[in-house]
Coordinates of C-alpha atoms in Angstrom, one line a residue:
X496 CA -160.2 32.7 -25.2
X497 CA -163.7 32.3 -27.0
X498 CA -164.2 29.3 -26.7
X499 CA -164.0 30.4 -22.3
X500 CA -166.3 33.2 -23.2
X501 CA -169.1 31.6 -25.9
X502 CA -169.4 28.9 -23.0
X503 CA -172.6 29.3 -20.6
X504 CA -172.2 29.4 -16.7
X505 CA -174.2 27.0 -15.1
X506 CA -173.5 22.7 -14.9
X507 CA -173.9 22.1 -19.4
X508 CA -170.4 23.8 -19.5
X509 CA -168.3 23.2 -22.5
X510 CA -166.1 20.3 -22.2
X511 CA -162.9 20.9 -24.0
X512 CA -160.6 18.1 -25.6
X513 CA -156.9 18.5 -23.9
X514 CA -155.7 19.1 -27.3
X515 CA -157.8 22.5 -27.4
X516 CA -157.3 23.9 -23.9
X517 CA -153.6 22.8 -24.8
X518 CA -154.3 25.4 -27.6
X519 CA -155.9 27.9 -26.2
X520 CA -153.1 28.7 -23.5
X521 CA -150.5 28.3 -26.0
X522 CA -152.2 31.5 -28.1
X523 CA -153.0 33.2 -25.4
X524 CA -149.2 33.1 -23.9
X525 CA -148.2 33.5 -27.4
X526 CA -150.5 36.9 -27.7
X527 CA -149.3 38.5 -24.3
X528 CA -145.8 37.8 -24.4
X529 CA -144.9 37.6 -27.9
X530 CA -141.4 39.1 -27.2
X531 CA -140.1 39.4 -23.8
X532 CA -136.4 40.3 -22.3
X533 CA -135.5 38.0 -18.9
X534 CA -132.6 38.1 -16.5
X535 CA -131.4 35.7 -14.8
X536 CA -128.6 32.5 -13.9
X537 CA -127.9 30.1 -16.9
X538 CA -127.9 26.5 -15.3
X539 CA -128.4 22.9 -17.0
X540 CA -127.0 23.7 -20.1
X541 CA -127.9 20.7 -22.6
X542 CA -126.5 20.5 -26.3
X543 CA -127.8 17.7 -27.9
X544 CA -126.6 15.7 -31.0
X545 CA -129.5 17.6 -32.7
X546 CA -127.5 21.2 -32.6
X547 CA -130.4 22.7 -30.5
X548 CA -129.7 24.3 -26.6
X549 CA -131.5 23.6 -24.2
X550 CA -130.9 25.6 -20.8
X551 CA -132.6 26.9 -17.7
X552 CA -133.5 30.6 -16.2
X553 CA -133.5 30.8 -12.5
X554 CA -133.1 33.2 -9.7
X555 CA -133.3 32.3 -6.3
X556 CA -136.9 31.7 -6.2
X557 CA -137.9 30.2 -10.3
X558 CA -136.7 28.3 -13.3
X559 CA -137.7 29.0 -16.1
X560 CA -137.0 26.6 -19.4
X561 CA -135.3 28.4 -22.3
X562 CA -134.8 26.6 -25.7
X563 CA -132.4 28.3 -28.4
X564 CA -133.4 26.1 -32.2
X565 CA -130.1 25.2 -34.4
X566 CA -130.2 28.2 -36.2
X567 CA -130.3 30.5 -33.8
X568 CA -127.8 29.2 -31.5
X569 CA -125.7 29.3 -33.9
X570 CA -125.9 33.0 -34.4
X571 CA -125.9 33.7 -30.6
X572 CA -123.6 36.5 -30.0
X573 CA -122.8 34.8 -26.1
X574 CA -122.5 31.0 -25.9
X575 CA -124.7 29.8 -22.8
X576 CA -123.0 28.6 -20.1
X577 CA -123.7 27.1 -17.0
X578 CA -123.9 29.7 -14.3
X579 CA -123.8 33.1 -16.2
X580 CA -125.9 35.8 -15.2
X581 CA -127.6 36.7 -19.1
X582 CA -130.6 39.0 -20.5
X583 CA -132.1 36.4 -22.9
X584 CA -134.3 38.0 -25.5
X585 CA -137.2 35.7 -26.9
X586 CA -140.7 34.8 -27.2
X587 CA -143.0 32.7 -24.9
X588 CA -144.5 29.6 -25.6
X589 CA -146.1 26.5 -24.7
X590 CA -144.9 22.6 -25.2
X591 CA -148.3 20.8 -25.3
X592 CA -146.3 17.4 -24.7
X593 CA -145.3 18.0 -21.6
X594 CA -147.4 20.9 -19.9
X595 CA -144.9 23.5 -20.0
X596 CA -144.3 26.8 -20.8
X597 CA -140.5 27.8 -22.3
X598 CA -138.9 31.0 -23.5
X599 CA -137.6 30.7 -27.6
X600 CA -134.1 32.7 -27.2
X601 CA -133.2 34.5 -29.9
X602 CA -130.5 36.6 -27.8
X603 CA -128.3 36.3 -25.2
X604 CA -126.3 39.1 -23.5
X605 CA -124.3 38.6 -20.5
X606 CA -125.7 40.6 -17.2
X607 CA -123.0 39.6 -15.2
X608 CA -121.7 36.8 -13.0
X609 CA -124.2 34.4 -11.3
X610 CA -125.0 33.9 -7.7
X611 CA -123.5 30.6 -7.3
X612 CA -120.2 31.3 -9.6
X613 CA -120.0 34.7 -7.1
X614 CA -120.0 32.9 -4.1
X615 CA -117.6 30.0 -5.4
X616 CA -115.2 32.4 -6.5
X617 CA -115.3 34.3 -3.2
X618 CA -115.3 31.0 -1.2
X619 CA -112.3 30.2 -3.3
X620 CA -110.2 33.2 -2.2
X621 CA -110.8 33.0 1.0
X622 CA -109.5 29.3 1.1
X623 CA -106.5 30.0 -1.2
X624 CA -105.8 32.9 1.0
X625 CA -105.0 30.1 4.1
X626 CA -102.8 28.3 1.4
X627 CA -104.9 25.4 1.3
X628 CA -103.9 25.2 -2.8
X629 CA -100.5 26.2 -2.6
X630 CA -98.3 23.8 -4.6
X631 CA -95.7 23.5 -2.2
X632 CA -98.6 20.7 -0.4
X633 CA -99.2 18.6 -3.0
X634 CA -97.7 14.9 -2.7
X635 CA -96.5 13.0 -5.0
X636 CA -98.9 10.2 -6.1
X637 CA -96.7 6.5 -5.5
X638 CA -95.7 4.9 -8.2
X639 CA -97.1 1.7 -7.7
X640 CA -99.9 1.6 -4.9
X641 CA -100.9 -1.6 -3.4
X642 CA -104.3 -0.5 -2.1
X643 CA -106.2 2.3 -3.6
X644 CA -109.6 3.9 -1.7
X645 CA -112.0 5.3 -4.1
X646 CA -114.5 7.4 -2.3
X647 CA -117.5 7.7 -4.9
X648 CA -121.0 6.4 -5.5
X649 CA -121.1 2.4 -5.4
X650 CA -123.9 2.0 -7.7
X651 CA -122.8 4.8 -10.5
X652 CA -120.7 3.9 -13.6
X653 CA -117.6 6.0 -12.5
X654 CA -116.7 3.1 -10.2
X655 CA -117.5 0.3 -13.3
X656 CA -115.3 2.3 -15.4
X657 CA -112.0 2.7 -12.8
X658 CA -112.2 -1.1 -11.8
X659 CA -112.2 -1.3 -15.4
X660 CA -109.2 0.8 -15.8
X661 CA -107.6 -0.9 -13.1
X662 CA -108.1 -4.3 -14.0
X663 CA -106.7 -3.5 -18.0
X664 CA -103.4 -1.1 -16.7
X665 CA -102.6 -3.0 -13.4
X666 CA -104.8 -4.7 -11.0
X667 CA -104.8 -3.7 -7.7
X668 CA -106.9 -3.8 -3.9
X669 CA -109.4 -1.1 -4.1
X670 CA -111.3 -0.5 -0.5
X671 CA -114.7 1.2 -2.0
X672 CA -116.2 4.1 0.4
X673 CA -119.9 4.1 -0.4
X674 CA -120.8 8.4 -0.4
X675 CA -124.1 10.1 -1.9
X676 CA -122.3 12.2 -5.0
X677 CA -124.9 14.8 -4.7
X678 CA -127.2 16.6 -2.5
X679 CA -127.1 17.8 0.9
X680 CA -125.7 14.8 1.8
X681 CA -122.8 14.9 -0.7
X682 CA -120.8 17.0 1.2
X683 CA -120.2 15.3 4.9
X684 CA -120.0 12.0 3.2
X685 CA -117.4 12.8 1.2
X686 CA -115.4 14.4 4.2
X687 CA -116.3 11.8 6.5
X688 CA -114.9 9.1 3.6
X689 CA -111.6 10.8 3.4
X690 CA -110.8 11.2 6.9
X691 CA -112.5 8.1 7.5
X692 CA -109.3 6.5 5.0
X693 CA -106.9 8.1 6.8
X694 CA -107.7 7.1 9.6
X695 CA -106.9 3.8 9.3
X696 CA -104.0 2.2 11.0
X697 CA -101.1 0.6 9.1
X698 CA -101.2 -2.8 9.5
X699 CA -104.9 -3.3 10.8
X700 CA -107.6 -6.1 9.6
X701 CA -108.4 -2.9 6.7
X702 CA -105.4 -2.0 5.3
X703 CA -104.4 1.4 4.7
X704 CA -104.7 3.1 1.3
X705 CA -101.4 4.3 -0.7
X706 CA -103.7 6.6 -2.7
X707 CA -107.6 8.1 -2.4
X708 CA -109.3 8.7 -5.5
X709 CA -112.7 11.4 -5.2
X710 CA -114.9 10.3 -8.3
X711 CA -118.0 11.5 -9.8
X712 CA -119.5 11.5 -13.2
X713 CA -120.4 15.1 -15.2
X714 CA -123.5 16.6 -13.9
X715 CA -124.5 20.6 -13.5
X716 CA -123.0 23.3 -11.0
X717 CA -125.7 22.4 -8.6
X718 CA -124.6 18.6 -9.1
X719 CA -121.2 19.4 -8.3
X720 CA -121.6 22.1 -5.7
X721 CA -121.1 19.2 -3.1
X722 CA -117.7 19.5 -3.8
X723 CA -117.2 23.1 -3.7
X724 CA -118.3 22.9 0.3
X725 CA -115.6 24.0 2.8
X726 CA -115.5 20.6 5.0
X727 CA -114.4 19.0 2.1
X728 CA -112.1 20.9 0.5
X729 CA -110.6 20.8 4.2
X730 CA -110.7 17.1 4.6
X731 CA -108.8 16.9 1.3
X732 CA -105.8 19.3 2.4
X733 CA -105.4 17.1 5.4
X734 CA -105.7 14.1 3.9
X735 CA -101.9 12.2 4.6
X736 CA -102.6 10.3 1.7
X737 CA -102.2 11.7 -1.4
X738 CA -105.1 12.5 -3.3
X739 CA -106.8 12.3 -6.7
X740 CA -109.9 14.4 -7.4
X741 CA -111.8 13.0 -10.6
X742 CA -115.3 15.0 -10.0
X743 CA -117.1 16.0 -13.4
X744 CA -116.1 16.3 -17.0
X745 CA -112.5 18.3 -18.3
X746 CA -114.4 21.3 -18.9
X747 CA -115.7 20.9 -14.8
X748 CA -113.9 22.4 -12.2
X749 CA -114.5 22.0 -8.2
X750 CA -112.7 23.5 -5.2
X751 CA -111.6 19.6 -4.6
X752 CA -109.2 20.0 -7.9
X753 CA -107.7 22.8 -6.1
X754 CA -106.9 21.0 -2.7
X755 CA -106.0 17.8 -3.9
X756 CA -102.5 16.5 -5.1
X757 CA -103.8 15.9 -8.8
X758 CA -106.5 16.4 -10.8
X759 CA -107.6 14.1 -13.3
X760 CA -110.4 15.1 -16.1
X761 CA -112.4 11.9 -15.8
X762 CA -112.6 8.9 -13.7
X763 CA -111.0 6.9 -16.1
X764 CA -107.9 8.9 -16.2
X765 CA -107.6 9.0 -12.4
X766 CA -107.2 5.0 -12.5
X767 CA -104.9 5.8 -15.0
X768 CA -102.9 8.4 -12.9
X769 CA -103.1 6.1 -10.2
X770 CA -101.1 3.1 -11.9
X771 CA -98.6 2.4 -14.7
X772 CA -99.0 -0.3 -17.2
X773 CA -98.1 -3.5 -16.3
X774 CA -97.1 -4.6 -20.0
X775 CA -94.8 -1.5 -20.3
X776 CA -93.2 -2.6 -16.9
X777 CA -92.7 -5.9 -17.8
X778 CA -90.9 -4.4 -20.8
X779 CA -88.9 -2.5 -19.1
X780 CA -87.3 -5.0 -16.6
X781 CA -86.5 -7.2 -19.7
X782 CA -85.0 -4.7 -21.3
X783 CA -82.8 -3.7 -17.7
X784 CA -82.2 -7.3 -17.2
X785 CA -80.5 -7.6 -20.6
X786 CA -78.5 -5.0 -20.1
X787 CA -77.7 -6.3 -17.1
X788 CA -76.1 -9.5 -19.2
X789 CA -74.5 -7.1 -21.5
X790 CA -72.7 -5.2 -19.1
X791 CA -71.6 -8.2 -16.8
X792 CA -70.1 -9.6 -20.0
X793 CA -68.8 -6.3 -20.2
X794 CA -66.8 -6.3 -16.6
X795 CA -65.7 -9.6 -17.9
X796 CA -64.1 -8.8 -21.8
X797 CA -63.0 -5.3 -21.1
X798 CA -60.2 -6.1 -18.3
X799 CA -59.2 -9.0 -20.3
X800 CA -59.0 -6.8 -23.7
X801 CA -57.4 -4.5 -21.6
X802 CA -54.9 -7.2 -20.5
X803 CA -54.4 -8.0 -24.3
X804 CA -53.0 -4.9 -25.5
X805 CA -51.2 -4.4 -22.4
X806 CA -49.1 -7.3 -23.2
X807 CA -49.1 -6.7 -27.2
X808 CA -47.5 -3.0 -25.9
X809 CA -45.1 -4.6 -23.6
X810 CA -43.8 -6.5 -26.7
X811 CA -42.1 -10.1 -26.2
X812 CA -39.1 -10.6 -23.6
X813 CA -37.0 -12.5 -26.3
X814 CA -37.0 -9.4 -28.3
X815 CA -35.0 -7.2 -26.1
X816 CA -31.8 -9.4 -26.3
X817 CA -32.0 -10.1 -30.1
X818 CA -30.4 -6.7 -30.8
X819 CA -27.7 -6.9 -28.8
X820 CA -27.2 -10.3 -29.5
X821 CA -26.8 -9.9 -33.1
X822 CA -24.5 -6.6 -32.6
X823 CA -22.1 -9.0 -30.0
X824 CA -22.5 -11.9 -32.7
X825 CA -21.4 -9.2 -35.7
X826 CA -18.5 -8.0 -33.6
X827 CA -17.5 -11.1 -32.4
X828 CA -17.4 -12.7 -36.1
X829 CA -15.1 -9.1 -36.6
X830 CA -12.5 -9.7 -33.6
X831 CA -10.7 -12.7 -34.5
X832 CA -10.0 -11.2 -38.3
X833 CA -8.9 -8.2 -37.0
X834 CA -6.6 -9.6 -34.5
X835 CA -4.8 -12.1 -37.1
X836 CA -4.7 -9.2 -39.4
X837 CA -2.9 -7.2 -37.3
X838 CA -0.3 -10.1 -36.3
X839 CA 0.5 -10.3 -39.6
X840 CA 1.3 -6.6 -40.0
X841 CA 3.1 -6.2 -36.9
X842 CA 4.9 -9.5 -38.2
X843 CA 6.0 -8.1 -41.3
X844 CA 7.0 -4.9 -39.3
X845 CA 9.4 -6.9 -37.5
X846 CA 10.7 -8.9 -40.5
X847 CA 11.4 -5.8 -42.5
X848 CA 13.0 -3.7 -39.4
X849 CA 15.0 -6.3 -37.6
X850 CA 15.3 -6.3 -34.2
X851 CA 17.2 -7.5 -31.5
X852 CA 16.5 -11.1 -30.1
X853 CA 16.0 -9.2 -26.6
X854 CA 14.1 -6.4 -28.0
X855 CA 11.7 -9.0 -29.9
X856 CA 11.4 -10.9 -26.6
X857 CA 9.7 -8.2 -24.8
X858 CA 7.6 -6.6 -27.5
X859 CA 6.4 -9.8 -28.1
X860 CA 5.2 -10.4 -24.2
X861 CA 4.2 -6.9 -24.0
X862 CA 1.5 -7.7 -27.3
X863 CA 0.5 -10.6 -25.7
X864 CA -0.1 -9.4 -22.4
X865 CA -2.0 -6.4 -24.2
X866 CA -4.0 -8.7 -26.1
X867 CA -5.0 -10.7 -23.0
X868 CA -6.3 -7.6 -21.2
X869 CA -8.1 -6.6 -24.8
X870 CA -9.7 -10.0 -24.7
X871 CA -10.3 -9.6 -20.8
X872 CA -11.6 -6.6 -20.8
X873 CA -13.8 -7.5 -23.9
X874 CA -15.0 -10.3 -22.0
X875 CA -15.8 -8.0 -18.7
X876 CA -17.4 -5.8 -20.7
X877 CA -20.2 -8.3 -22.5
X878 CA -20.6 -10.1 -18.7
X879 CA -21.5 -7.1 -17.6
X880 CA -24.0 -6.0 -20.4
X881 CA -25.0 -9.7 -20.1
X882 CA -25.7 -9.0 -16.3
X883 CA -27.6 -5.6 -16.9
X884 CA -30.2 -7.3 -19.9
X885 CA -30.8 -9.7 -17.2
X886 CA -31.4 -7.4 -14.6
X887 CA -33.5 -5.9 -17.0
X888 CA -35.7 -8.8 -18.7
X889 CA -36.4 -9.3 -14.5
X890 CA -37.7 -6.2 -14.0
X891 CA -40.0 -6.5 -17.0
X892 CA -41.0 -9.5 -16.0
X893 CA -41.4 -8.8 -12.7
X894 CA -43.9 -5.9 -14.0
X895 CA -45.5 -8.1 -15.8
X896 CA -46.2 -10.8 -13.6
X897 CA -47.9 -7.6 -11.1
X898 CA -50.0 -6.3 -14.1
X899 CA -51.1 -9.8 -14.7
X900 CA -52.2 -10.5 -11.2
X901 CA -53.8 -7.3 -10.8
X902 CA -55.7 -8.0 -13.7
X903 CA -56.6 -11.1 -12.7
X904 CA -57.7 -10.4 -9.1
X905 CA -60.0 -7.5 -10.8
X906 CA -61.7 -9.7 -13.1
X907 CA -62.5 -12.9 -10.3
X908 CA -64.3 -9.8 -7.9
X909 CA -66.4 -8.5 -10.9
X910 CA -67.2 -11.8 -11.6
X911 CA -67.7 -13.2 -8.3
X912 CA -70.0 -10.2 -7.7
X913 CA -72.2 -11.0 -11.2
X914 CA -72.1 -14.5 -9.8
X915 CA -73.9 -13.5 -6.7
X916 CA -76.1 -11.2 -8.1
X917 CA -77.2 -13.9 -10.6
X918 CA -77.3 -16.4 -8.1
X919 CA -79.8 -13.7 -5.8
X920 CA -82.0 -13.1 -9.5
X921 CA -82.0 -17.1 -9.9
X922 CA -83.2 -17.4 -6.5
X923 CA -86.2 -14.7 -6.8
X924 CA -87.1 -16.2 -9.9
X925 CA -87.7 -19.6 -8.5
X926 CA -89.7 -18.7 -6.4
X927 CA -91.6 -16.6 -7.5
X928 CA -92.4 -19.8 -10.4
X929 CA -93.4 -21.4 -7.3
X930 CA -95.6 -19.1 -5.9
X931 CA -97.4 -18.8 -9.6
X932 CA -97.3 -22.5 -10.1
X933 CA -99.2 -22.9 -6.1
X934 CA -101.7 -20.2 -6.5
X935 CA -102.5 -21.8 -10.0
X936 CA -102.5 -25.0 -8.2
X937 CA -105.2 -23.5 -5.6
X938 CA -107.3 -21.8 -7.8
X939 CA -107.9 -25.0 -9.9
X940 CA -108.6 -26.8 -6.6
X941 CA -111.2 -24.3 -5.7
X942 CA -113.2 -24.8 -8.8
X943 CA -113.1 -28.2 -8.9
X944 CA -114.6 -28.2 -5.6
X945 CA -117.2 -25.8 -6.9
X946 CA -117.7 -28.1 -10.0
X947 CA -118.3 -30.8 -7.6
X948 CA -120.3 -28.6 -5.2
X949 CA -122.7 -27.5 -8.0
X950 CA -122.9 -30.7 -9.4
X951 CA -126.4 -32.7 -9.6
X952 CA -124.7 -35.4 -8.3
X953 CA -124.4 -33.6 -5.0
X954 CA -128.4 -33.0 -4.8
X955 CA -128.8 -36.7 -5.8
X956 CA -127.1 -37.6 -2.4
X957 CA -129.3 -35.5 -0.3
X958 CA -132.7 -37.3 -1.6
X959 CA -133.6 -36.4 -4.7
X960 CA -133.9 -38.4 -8.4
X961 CA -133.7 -37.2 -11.9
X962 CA -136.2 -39.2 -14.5
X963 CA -134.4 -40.3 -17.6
X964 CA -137.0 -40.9 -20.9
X965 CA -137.4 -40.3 -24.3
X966 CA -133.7 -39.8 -24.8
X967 CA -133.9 -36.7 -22.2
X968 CA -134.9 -35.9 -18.8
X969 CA -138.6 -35.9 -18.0
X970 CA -139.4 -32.9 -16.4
X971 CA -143.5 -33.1 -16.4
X972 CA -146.1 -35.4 -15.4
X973 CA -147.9 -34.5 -19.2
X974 CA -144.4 -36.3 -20.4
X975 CA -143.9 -39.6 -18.4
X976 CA -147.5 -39.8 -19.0
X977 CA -147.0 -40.3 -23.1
X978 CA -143.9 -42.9 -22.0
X979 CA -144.3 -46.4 -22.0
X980 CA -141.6 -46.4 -19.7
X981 CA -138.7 -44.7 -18.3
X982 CA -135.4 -44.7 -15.4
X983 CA -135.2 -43.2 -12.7
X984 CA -132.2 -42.4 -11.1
X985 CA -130.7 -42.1 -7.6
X986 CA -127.5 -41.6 -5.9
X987 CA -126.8 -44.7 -6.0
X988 CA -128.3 -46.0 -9.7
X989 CA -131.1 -45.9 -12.3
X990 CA -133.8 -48.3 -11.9
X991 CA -136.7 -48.8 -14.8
X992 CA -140.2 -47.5 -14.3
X993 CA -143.4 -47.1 -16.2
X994 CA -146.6 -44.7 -15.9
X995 CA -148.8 -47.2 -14.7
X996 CA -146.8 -48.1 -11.8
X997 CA -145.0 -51.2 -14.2
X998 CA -141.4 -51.8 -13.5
X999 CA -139.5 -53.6 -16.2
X1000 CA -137.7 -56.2 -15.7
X1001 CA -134.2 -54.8 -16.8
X1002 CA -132.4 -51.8 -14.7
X1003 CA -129.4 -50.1 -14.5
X1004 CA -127.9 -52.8 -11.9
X1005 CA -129.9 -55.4 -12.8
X1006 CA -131.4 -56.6 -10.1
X1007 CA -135.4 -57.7 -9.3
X1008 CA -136.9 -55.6 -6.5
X1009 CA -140.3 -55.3 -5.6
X1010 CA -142.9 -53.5 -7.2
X1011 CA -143.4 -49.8 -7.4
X1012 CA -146.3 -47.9 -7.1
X1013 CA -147.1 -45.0 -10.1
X1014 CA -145.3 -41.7 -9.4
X1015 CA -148.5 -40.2 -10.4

């Protein structure tokens, strides 16, 4: 201030540098407001790799800039953030560098909720009150969409980074909806874009999005507030087609999140919500097809396994005889023995006890007609066991024979079934090698047409030469100038030339034509 008062009125005023008029506002803002308490609504909160804060003070006319140095944010009893209503203590200052005045905080106190934060939360209520964020309308996202509309800035590196996401994960058609991300236009863009998507028919010459993604990159709450208008939350809890809201950083929240079917922190996770990986797909249907293999052998080696012990149980036909054949064999070996033995006895009965010739007569007939019923009977009764082991063995067999066709039948469906299915899988996989193998075949078509399109053989046919010297191409009159001679070539071949018009006598086909005049 004395340098303004030492200067005389009148046209041979002082002329100041920048540097001290700089100075001389700085001390006097310094000198009136040396410490000063504000209120008013954080916004554009700014932490820097540095440690410092920077922030602005605003009400609903000013902004003023507020700076809180490393030290003393970290001793800040309230952490800035965006849209809190705050009495910052501090000192006024100048920043010479860029013409501006700023507030030093050296204390923050919370004065209550903002402007903006108090109308977002009340707009909020009123639309959760109509159940526009109740869970029950949420969709669930497809598993593998074939077209996916993203509704976001074209020029912005949200939509670089989901076609990046996209192409690494699993590439799919994205249908891009150009929308200004922020400003007054922001919001009926945005609205217009998803009901614009939905509005699509199925089938047409655009085809219909399986899933909308809403993207924007981090910014401030007056950034955002685009997304916090009514119109759009609306559009996005009428959309048909599920939705993923991707607006702002994780710590960033919009009324979009709440209307949509998912939120995703970032852009990048929204392409990553959107599809799966193809790698881990692939996997996965190698690992189902071999245990498709292991369980057709399966069907195969457990019915005959089963068949196996079946027939071990069952035990061998032969078997069940060999007992009873033995025991008949035993006895029969017995039976003649026996009998002789007891001729003898009842033979030295009679010899010691004589009897009369009469008497003898008849017990003789009545032994032997007792021994032939003992031996017919005997012989009745081993027939008949005979017949009842037969009848037996049959019925076994018979049983058998049954199991074993059941068996058999069972086995011929399951395979004829795998058979099928593995004839279907053979048939897919064919073509599909054919499809790979033609669109290969097409691609490498395409860019040898290209190579041949861009090709300066191609400009050589439409009237134009190329002049060889010097073991290079001659690209300046200064250069053919220095040659004693050099080739120019057409279409159709090279013929030799010199700077003063000469031709020689040998060219590229070799044949004598008439003289040419100097290029220059």
């Amino acid at each position: 201030m004395d340098l303004i008062e030492d200067t005389p009125p009148g046209d041979n005023a002082h002329e100041f540098t920048v540097s001290e008029l700089s100075g001389a506002v700085k001390r006097n803002i310094e000198d009136r407001f040396g410490r000063v308490r504000v209120r008013g609504e954080i916004g554009r909160v700014s932490r820097p790799s540095s440690g410092h804060v920077y922030f602005d003070l605003k009400d609903d006319r000013s902004v003023l800039a507020a700076v809180s140095w490393k030290g003393q944010a970290a001793r800040l009893a309230q952490r800035p953030e965006e849209g809190m209503e705050v009495v910052a203590t501090g000192r006024m200052t100048t920043f010479p560098g860029q013409s501006k005045y700023q507030l030093i905080v050296e204390q923050i106190e919370p004065a209550g909720m903002g402007a903006l934060m108090a109308m977002l939360e009340k707009r909020r209520k009123a639309l959760a009150a109509e159940g526009l964020f109740d869970q029950e309308r949420k969709r669930p996202l497809p598993f593998l969409p074939r077209v996916i509309g993203v509704v976001t800035s074209p020029s912005g590196a949200v939509i670089r980074d989901i076609l990046h996401r996209l192409r690494d994960r699993f590439p799919a058609h994205v249908l891009i909806w150009p929308v200004a991300v922020q400003g007054e236009a922001c919001a009926p863009q945005v609205a217009a874009a998803i009901r614009g998507f939905n509005a699509l028919p199925e089938g047409g010459a655009i085809p219909r999005p399986d899933l909308i993604i809403v993207a924007r990159g981090g910014g401030s709450l007056e950034d955002l507030w685009g997304f916090n208008e009514e119109e759009v939350v609306r559009a996005a809890a009428a959309s048909d087609i599920p939705l993923i809201s991707a607006v702002g950083h994780e710590t960033d929240t919009t009324l979009i999140d709440f209307a949509s079917d998912r939120r995703a922190p970032t852009p990048t996770a929204a392409a990553e919500l959107a599809v799966p990986v193809r790698a881990d797909l692939a996997a996965r249907l190698a690992e189902a097809g071999a245990r498709m293999s292991r369980a057709s052998g399966q069907r195969i080696d457990r019915p005959r396994q089963r068949l196996r012990d079946l027939a071990r149980a069952m035990g061998r036909p032969a078997a069940l005889t060999e007992g009873a054949r033995q025991r008949f064999d035993l006895w029969g070996s017995r039976l003649e023995p026996a009998l002789r033995g007891l001729v003898r006895a009842r033979r030295q009965q009679l010899a010691s006890r004589p009897m009369p010739a009469a008497t003898l007569r008849q017990f003789t007939s009545a032994k032997r007609h007792g021994l032939e019923r003992v031996a017919t009977r005997l012989e009745s009764s081993r027939e008949r066991r005979m017949e009842r082991r037969k009848d037996r063995l049959a019925q076994l067999q018979e049983r058998l024979d049954s199991s074993l066709r059941r068996a058999v039948a069972v086995t011929r469906r399951a395979v004829e079934t795998q058979s099928e299915r593995l004839a279907g899988l053979g048939a897919r996989l064919d073509k599909g090698g054919r499809r790979a193998i033609d669109q290969r075949r097409e691609a490498l078509m395409r860019l040898d047409r290209m190579r041949q399109t861009l090709g300066y053989e191609q400009t050589l046919k439409r009237g134009f030469a190329v002049v060889h010297g010097g073991g290079g191409v001659v690209t300046s009159a200064a250069v053919a100038g220095k040659l004693t001679h050099f080739e120019i070539e057409f279409a159709d071949g090279r013929i030799g030339a010199g700077p003063g018009g000469t031709r020689p006598d040998s060219s590229s086909k070799g044949r004598a034509g008439p003289e040419q005049g100097s290029l220059f």
